[in-house]
PDB file of C-alpha atoms and ligand atoms in Angstrom:
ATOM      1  CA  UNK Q   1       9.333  22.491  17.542  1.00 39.00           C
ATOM      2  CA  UNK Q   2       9.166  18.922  17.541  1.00 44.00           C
ATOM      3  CA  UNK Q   3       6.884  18.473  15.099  1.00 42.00           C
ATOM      4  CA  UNK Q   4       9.218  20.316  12.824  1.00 47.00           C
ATOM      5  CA  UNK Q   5      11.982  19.014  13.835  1.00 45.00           C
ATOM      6  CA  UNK Q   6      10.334  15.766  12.737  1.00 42.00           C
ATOM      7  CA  UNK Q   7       9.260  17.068   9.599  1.00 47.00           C
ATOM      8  CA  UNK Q   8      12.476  18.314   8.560  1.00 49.00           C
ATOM      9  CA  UNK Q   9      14.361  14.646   9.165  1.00 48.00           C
ATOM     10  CA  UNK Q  10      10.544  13.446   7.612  1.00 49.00           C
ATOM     11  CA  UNK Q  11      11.803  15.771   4.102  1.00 48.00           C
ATOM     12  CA  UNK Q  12      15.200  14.601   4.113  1.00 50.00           C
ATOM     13  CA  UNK Q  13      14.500  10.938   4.088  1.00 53.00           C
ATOM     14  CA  UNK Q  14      16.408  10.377   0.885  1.00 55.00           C
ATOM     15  CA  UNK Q  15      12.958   8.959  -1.027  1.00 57.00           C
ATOM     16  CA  UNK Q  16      11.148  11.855  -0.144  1.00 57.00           C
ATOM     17  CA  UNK Q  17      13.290  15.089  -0.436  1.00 50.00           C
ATOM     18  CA  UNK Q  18      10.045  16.687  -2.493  1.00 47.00           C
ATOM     19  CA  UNK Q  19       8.383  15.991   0.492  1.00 47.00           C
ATOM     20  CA  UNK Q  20       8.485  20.071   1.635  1.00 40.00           C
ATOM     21  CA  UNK Q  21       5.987  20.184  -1.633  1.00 43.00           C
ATOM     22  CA  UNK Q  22       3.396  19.221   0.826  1.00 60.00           C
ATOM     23  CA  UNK Q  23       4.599  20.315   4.421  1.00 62.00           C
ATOM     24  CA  UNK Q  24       1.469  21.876   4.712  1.00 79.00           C
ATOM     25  CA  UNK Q  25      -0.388  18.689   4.127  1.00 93.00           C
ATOM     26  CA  UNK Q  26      -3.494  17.918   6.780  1.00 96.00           C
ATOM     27  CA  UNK Q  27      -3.795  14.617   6.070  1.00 97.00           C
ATOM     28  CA  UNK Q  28      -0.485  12.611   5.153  1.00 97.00           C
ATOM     29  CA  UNK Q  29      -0.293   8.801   5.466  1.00 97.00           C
ATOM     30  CA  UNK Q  30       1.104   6.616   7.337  1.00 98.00           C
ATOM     31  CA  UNK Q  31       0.030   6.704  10.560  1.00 98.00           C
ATOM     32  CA  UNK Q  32       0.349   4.997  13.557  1.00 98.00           C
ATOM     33  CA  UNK Q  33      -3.226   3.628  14.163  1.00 98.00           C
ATOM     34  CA  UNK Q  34      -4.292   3.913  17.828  1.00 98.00           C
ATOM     35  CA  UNK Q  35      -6.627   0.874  18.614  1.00 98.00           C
ATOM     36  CA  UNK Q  36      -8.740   2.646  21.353  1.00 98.00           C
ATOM     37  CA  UNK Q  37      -9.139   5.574  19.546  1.00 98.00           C
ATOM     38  CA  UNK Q  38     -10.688   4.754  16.553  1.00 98.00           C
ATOM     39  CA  UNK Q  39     -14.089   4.784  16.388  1.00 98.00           C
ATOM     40  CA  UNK Q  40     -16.299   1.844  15.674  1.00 98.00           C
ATOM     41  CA  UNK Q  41     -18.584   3.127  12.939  1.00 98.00           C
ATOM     42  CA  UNK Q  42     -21.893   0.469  12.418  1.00 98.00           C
ATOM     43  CA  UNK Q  43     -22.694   2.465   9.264  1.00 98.00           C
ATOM     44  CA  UNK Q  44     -19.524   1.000   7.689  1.00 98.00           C
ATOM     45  CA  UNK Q  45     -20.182  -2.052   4.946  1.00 96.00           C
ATOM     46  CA  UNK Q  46     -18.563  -4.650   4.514  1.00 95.00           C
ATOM     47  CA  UNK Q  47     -15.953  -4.728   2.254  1.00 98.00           C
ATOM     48  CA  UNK Q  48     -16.610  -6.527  -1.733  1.00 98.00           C
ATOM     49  CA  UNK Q  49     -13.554  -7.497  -3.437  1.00 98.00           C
ATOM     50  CA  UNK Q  50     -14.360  -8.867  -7.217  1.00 98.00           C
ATOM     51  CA  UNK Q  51     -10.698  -9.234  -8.906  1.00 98.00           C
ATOM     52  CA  UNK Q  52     -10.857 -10.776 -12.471  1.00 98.00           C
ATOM     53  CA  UNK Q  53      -7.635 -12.882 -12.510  1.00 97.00           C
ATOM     54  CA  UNK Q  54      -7.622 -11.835 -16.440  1.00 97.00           C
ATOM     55  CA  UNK Q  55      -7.036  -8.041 -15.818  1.00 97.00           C
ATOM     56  CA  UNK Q  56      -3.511  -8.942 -14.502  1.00 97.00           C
ATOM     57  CA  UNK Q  57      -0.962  -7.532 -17.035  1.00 97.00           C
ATOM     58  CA  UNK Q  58       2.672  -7.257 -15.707  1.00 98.00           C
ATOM     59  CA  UNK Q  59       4.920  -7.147 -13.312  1.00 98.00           C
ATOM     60  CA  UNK Q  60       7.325  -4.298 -12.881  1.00 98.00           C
ATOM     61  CA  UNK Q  61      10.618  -2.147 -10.946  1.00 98.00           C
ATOM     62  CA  UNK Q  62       9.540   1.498 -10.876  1.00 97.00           C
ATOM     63  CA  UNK Q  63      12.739   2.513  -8.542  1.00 97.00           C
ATOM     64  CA  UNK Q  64      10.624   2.213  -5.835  1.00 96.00           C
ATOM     65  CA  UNK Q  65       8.623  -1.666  -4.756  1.00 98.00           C
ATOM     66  CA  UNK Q  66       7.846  -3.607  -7.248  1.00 98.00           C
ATOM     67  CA  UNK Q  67       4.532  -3.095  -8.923  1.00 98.00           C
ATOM     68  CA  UNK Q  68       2.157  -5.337 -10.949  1.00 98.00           C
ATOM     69  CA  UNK Q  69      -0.090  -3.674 -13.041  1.00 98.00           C
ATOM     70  CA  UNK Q  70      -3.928  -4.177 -14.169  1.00 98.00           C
ATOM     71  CA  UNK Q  71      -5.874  -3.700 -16.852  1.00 98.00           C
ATOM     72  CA  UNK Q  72      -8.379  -0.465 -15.839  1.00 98.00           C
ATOM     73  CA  UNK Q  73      -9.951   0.264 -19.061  1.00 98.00           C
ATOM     74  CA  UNK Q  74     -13.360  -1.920 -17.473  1.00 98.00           C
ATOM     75  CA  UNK Q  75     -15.246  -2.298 -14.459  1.00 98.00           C
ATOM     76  CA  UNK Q  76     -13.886  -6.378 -14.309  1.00 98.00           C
ATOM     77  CA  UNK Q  77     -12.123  -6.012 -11.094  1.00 98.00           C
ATOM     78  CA  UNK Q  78     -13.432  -3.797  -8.373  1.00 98.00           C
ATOM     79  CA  UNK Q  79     -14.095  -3.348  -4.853  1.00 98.00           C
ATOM     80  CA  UNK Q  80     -17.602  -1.366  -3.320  1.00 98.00           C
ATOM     81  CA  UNK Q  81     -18.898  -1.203  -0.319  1.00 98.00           C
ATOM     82  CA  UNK Q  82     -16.990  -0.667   3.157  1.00 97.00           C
ATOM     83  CA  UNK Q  83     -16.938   3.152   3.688  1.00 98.00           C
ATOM     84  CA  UNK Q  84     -17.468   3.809  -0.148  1.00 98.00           C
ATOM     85  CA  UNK Q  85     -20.336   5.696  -2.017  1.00 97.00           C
ATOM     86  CA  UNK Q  86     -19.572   4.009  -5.331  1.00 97.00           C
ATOM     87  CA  UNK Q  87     -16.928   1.138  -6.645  1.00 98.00           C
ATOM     88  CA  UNK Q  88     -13.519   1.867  -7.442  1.00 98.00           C
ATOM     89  CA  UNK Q  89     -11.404   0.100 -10.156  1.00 98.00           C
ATOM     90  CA  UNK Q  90      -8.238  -2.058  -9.095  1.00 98.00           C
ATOM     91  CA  UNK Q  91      -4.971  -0.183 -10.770  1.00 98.00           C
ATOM     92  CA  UNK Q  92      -1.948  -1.979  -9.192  1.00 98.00           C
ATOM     93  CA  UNK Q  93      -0.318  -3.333  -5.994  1.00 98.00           C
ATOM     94  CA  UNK Q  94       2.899  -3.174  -4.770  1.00 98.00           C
ATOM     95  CA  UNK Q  95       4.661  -3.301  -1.389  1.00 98.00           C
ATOM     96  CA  UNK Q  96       6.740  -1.635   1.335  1.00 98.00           C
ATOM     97  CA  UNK Q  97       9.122  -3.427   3.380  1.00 98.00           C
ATOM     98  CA  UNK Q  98      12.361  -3.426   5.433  1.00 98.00           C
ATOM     99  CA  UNK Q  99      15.858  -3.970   5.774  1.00 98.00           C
ATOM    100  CA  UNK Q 100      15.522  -6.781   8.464  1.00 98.00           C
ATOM    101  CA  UNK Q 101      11.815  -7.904  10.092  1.00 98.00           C
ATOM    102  CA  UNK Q 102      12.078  -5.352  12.446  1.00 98.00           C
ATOM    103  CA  UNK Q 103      10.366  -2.750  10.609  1.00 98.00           C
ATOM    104  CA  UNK Q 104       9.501  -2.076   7.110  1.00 98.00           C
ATOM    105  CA  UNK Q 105       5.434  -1.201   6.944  1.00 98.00           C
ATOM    106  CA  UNK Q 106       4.179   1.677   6.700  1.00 98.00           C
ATOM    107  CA  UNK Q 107       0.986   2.299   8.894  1.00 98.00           C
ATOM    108  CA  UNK Q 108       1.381   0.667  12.389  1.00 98.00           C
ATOM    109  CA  UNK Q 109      -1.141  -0.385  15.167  1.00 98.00           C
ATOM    110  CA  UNK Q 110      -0.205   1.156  18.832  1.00 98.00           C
ATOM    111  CA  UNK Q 111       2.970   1.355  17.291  1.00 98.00           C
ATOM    112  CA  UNK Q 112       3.611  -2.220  16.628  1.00 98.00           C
ATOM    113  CA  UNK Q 113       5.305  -2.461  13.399  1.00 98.00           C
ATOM    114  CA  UNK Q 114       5.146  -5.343  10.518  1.00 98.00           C
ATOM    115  CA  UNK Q 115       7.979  -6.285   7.965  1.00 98.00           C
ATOM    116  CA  UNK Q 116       6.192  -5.577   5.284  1.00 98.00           C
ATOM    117  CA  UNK Q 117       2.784  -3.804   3.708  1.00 98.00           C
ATOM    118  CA  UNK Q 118       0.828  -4.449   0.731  1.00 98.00           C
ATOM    119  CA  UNK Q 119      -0.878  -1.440  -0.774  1.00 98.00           C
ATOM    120  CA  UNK Q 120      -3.539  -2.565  -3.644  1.00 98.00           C
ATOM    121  CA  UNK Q 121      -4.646   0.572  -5.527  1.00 98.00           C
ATOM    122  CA  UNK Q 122      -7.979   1.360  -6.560  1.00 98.00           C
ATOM    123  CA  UNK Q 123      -9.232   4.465  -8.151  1.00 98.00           C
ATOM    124  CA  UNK Q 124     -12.827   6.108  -8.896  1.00 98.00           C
ATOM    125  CA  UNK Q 125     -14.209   5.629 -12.251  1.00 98.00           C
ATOM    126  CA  UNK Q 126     -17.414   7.709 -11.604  1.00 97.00           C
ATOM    127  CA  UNK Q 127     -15.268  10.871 -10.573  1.00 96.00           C
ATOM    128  CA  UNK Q 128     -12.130  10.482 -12.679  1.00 97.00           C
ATOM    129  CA  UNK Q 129     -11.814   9.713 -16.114  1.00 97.00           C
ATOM    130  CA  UNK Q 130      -8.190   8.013 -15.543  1.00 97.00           C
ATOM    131  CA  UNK Q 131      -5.940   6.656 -12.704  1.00 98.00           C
ATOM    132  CA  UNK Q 132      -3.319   9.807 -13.488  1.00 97.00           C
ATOM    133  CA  UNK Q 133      -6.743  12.364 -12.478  1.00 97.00           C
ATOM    134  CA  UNK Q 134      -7.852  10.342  -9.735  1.00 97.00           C
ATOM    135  CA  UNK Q 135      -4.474  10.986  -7.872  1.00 97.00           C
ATOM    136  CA  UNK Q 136      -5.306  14.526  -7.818  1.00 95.00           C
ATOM    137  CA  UNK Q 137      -8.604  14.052  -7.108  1.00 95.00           C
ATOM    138  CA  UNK Q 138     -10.291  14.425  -3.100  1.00 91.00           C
ATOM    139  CA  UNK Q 139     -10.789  10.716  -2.469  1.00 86.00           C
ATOM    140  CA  UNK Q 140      -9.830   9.776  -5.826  1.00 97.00           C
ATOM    141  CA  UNK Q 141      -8.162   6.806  -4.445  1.00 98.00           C
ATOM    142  CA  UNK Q 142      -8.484   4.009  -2.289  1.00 98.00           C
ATOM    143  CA  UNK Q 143      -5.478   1.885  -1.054  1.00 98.00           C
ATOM    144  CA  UNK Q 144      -6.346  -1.406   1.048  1.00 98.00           C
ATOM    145  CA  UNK Q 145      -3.505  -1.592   2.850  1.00 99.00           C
ATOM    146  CA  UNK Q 146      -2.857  -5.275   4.368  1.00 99.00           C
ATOM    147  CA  UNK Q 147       0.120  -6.604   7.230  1.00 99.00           C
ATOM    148  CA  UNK Q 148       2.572  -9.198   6.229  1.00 99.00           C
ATOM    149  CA  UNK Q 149       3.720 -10.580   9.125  1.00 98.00           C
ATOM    150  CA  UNK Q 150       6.862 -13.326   9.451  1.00 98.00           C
ATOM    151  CA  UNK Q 151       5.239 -16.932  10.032  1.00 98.00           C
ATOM    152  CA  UNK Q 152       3.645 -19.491   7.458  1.00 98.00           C
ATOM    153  CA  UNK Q 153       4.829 -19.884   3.951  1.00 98.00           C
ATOM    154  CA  UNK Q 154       2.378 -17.544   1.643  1.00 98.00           C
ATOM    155  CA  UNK Q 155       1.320 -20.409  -1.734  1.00 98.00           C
ATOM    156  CA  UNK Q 156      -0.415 -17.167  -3.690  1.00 97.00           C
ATOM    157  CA  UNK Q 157       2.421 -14.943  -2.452  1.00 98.00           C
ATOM    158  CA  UNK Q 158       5.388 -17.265  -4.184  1.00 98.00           C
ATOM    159  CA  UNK Q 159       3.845 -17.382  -7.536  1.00 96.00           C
ATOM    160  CA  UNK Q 160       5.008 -13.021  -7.207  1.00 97.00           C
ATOM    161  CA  UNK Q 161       7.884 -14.064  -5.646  1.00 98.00           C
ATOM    162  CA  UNK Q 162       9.302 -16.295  -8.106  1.00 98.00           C
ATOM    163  CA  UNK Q 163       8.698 -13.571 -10.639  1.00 98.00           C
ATOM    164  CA  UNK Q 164      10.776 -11.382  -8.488  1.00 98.00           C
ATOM    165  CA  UNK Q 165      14.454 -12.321 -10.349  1.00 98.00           C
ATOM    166  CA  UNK Q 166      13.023 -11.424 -13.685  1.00 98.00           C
ATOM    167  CA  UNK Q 167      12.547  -7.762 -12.127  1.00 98.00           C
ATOM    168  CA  UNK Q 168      15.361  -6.696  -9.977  1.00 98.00           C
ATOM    169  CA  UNK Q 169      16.508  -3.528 -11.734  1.00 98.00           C
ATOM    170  CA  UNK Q 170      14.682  -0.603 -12.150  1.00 98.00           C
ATOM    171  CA  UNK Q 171      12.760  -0.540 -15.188  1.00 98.00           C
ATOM    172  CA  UNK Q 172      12.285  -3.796 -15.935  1.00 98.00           C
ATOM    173  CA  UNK Q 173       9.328  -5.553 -16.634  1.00 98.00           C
ATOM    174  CA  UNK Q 174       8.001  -8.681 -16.937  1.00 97.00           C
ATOM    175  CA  UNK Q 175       4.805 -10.553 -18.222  1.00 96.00           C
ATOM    176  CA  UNK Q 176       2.521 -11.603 -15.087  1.00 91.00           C
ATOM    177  CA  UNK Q 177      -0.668 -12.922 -16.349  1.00 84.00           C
ATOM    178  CA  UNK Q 178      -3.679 -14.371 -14.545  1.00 90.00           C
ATOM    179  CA  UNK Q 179      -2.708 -13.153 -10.965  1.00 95.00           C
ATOM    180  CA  UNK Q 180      -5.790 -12.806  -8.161  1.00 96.00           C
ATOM    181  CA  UNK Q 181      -4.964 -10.502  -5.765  1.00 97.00           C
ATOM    182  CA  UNK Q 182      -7.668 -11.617  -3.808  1.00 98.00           C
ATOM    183  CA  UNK Q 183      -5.607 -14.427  -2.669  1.00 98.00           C
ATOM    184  CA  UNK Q 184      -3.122 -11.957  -0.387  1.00 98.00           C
ATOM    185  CA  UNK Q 185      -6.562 -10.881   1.555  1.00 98.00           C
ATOM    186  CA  UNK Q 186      -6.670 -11.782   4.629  1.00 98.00           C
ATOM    187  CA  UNK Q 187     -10.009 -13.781   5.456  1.00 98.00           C
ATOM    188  CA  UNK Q 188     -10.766 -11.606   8.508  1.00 98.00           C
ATOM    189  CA  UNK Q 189     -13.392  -8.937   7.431  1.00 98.00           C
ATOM    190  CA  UNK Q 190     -12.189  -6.237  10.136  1.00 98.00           C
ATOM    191  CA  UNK Q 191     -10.808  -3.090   8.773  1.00 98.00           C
ATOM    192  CA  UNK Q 192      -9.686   0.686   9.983  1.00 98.00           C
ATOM    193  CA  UNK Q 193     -10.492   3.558   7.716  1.00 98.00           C
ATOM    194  CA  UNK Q 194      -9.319   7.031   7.951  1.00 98.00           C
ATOM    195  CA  UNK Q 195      -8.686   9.948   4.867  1.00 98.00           C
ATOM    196  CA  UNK Q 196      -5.123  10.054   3.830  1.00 97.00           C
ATOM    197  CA  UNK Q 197      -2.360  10.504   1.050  1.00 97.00           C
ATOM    198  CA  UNK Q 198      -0.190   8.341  -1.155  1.00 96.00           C
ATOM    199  CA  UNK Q 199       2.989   7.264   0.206  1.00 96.00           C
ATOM    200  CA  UNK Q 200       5.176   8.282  -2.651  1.00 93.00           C
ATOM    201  CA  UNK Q 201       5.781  11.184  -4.233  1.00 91.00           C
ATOM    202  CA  UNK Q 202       3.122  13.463  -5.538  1.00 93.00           C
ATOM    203  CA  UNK Q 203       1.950  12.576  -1.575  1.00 94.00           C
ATOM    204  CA  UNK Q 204      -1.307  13.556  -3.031  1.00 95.00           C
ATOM    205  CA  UNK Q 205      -4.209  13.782  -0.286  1.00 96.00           C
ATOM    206  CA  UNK Q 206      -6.496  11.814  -2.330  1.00 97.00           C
ATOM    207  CA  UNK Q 207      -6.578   8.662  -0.883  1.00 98.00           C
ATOM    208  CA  UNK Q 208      -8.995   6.714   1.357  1.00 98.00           C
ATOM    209  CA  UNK Q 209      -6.879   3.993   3.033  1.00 98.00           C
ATOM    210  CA  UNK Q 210      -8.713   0.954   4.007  1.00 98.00           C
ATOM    211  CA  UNK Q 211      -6.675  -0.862   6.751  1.00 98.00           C
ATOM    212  CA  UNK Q 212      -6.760  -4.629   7.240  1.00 98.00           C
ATOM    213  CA  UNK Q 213      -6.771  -5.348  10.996  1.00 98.00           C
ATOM    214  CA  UNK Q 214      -5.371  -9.076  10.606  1.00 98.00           C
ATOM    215  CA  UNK Q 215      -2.376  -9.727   8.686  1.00 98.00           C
ATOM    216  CA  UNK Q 216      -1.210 -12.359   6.532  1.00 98.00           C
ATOM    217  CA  UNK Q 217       1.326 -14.619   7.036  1.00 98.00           C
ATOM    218  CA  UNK Q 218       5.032 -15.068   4.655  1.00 98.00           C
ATOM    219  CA  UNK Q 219       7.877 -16.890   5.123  1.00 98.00           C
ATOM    220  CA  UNK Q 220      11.226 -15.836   5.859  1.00 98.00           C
ATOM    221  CA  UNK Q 221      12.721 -16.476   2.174  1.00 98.00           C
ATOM    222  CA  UNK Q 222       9.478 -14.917   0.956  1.00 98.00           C
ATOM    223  CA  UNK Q 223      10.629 -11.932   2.648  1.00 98.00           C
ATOM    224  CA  UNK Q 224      14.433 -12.315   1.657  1.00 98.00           C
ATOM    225  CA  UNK Q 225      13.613 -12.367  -1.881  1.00 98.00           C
ATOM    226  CA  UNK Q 226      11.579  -9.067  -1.685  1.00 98.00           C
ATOM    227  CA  UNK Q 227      15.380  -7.439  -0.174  1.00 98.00           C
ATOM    228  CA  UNK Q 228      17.103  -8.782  -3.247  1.00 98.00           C
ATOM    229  CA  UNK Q 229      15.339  -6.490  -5.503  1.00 98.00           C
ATOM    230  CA  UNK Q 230      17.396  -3.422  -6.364  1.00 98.00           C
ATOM    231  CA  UNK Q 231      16.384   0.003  -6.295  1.00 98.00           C
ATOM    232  CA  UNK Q 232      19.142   0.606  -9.227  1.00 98.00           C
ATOM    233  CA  UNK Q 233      19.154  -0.488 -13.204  1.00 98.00           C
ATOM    234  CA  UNK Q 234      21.555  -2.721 -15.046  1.00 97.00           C
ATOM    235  CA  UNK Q 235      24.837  -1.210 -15.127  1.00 97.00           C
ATOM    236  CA  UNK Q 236      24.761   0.806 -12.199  1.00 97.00           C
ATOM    237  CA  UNK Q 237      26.573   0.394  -8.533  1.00 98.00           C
ATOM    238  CA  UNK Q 238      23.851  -1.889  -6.575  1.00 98.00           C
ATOM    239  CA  UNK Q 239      21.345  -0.681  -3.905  1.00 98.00           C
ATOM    240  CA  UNK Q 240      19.229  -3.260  -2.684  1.00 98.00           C
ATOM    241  CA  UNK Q 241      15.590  -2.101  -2.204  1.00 98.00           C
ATOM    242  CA  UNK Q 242      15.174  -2.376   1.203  1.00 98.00           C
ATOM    243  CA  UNK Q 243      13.559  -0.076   3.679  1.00 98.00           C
ATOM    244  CA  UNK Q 244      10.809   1.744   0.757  1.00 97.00           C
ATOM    245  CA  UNK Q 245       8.499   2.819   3.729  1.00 97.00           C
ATOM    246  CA  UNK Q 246       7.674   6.778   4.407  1.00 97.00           C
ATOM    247  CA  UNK Q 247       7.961   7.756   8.368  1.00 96.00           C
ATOM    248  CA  UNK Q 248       5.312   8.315  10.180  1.00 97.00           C
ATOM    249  CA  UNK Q 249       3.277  11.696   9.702  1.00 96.00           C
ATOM    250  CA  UNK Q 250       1.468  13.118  12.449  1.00 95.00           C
ATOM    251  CA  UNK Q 251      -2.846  12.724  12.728  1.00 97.00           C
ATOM    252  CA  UNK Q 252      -3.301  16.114  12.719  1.00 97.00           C
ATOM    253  CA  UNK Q 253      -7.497  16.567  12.731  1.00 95.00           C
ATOM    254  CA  UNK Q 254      -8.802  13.303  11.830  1.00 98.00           C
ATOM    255  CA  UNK Q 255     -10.310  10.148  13.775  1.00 98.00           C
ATOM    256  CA  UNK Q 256     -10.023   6.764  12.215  1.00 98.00           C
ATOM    257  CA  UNK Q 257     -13.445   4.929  11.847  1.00 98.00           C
ATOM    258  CA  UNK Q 258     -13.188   0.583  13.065  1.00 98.00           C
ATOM    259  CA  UNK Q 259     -15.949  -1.677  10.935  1.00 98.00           C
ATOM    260  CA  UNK Q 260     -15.547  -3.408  14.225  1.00 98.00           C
ATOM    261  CA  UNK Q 261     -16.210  -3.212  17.678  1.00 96.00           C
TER     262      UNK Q 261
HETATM  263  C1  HT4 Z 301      -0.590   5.404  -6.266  1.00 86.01           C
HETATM  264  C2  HT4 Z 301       0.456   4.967  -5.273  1.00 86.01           C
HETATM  265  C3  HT4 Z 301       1.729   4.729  -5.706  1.00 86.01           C
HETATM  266  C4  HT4 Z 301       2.704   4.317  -4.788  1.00 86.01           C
HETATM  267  C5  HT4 Z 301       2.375   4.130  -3.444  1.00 86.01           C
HETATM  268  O1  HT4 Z 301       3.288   3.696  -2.506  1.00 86.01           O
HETATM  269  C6  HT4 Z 301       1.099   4.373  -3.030  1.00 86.01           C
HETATM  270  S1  HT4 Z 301       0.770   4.143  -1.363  1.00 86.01           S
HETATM  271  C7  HT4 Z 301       0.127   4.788  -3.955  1.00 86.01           C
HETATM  272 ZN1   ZN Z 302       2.244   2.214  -1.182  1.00 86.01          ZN
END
């Protein structure tokens, strides 16, 4: 009863009302990593990230974070290894965040929860022939998910941020060229990895999430200027994007594997 009591407020959470599409779903995301249960795995690899700066094409406001887009027509910027059979092409990133610093990620760790999350999106050249097939694809994806937590000024961060004004209504779009992403990694290897969904609708279960265990540090007007994007366009009455994190969905049958001990 409680589970579908949850579910029900879970479906009505005004970003996700398609969400009853997938009530039946076995493996949504987020979840709320518990440390001592996950399961150091020594087969896991270490993680290689190889971003081409040059693939960066634009920044954008798709209603929902703000998104910046790469070029995925080559293998230039990739990530293998870690708990992956082949390498996976870098599509975009975008974040989730909150109203106040309080809350606003989406995955938590024993239930401690960050202001903000970045998700970088990858998808699987060797299975898929395009990002849009990969999403309905079993582990078509793979979103490295990494903590932003309130504390030093972010330098790599603020060269997104002060793109932010050019973007704050839906829909628009601005030029963002020669961006490394690599630059928001955190320079701790450890990682959680467990089989999931997207976040957004279509909620597909195609993803394997790859879970930064250390955060990295943003300021508080780093943060701020995140809330003063708007989840509206031009014209319309104002909404500030704020609080673009799905609850919590329940583990259901899976364990999530540690790289570390
Ligand atoms: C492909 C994709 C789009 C939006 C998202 O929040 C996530 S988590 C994944
Ligand atoms: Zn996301």
């Amino acid at each position: 009863a409680a589970c579908s009591s949850y579910r029900l407020r879970d479906a009505l959470h005004p970003l996700w009302q398609s969400e009853l599409s997938v009530s039946g779903g076995t493996r949504q995301s987020p979840i709320n990593i518990h440390w001592r249960d996950s399961v150091y795995d020594p087969h896991l690899k270490p993680l290689k990230i190889h971003y081409d700066p040059a693939t960066c094409l634009y920044i954008w406001n798709n209603g929902y974070s703000f998104q910046v887009e790469f070029d995925d027509t080559t293998d230039k910027s990739v990530i293998m290894g870690g708990p992956l059979e082949n390498h996976y092409r870098l599509k975009q990133f975008h974040f989730h965040w909150g109203a106040i610093n309080e809350w606003g990620s989406e995955h938590m760790v024993d239930s401690k929860v960050y202001p903000a999350e970045l998700h970088l999106v990858h998808w699987n050249p060797v299975t898929s022939t395009s990002f849009e097939d990969a999403i309905m694809e079993n582990n078509g994806l793979v979103v490295i998910g990494v903590f932003l937590k309130l504390g030093a000024h972010h330098a790599g961060l603020q060269k997104l941020v002060d793109a932010l004004p050019a973007v704050k209504h839906k829909d628009a779009i601005v030029e963002f060229d020669v961006f490394d992403p690599s630059c928001l990694m955190p320079s701790c290897p450890d990682y959680w990895t467990y089989d999931g969904s997207l976040t957004t609708p279509p909620l597909t279960e195609s993803v394997t999430w790859i879970i930064k265990k250390t955060p990295i540090e943003v300021d508080q007007n780093q943060l701020e200027e995140f809330r003063m994007l708007l989840f509206t366009s031009a014209g319309e009455e104002e909404k500030r994007m704020v609080d673009n994190f799905r609850p919590l969905q329940p583990l259901m049958n899976r364990t999530v594997r540690s790289s570390f001990r």
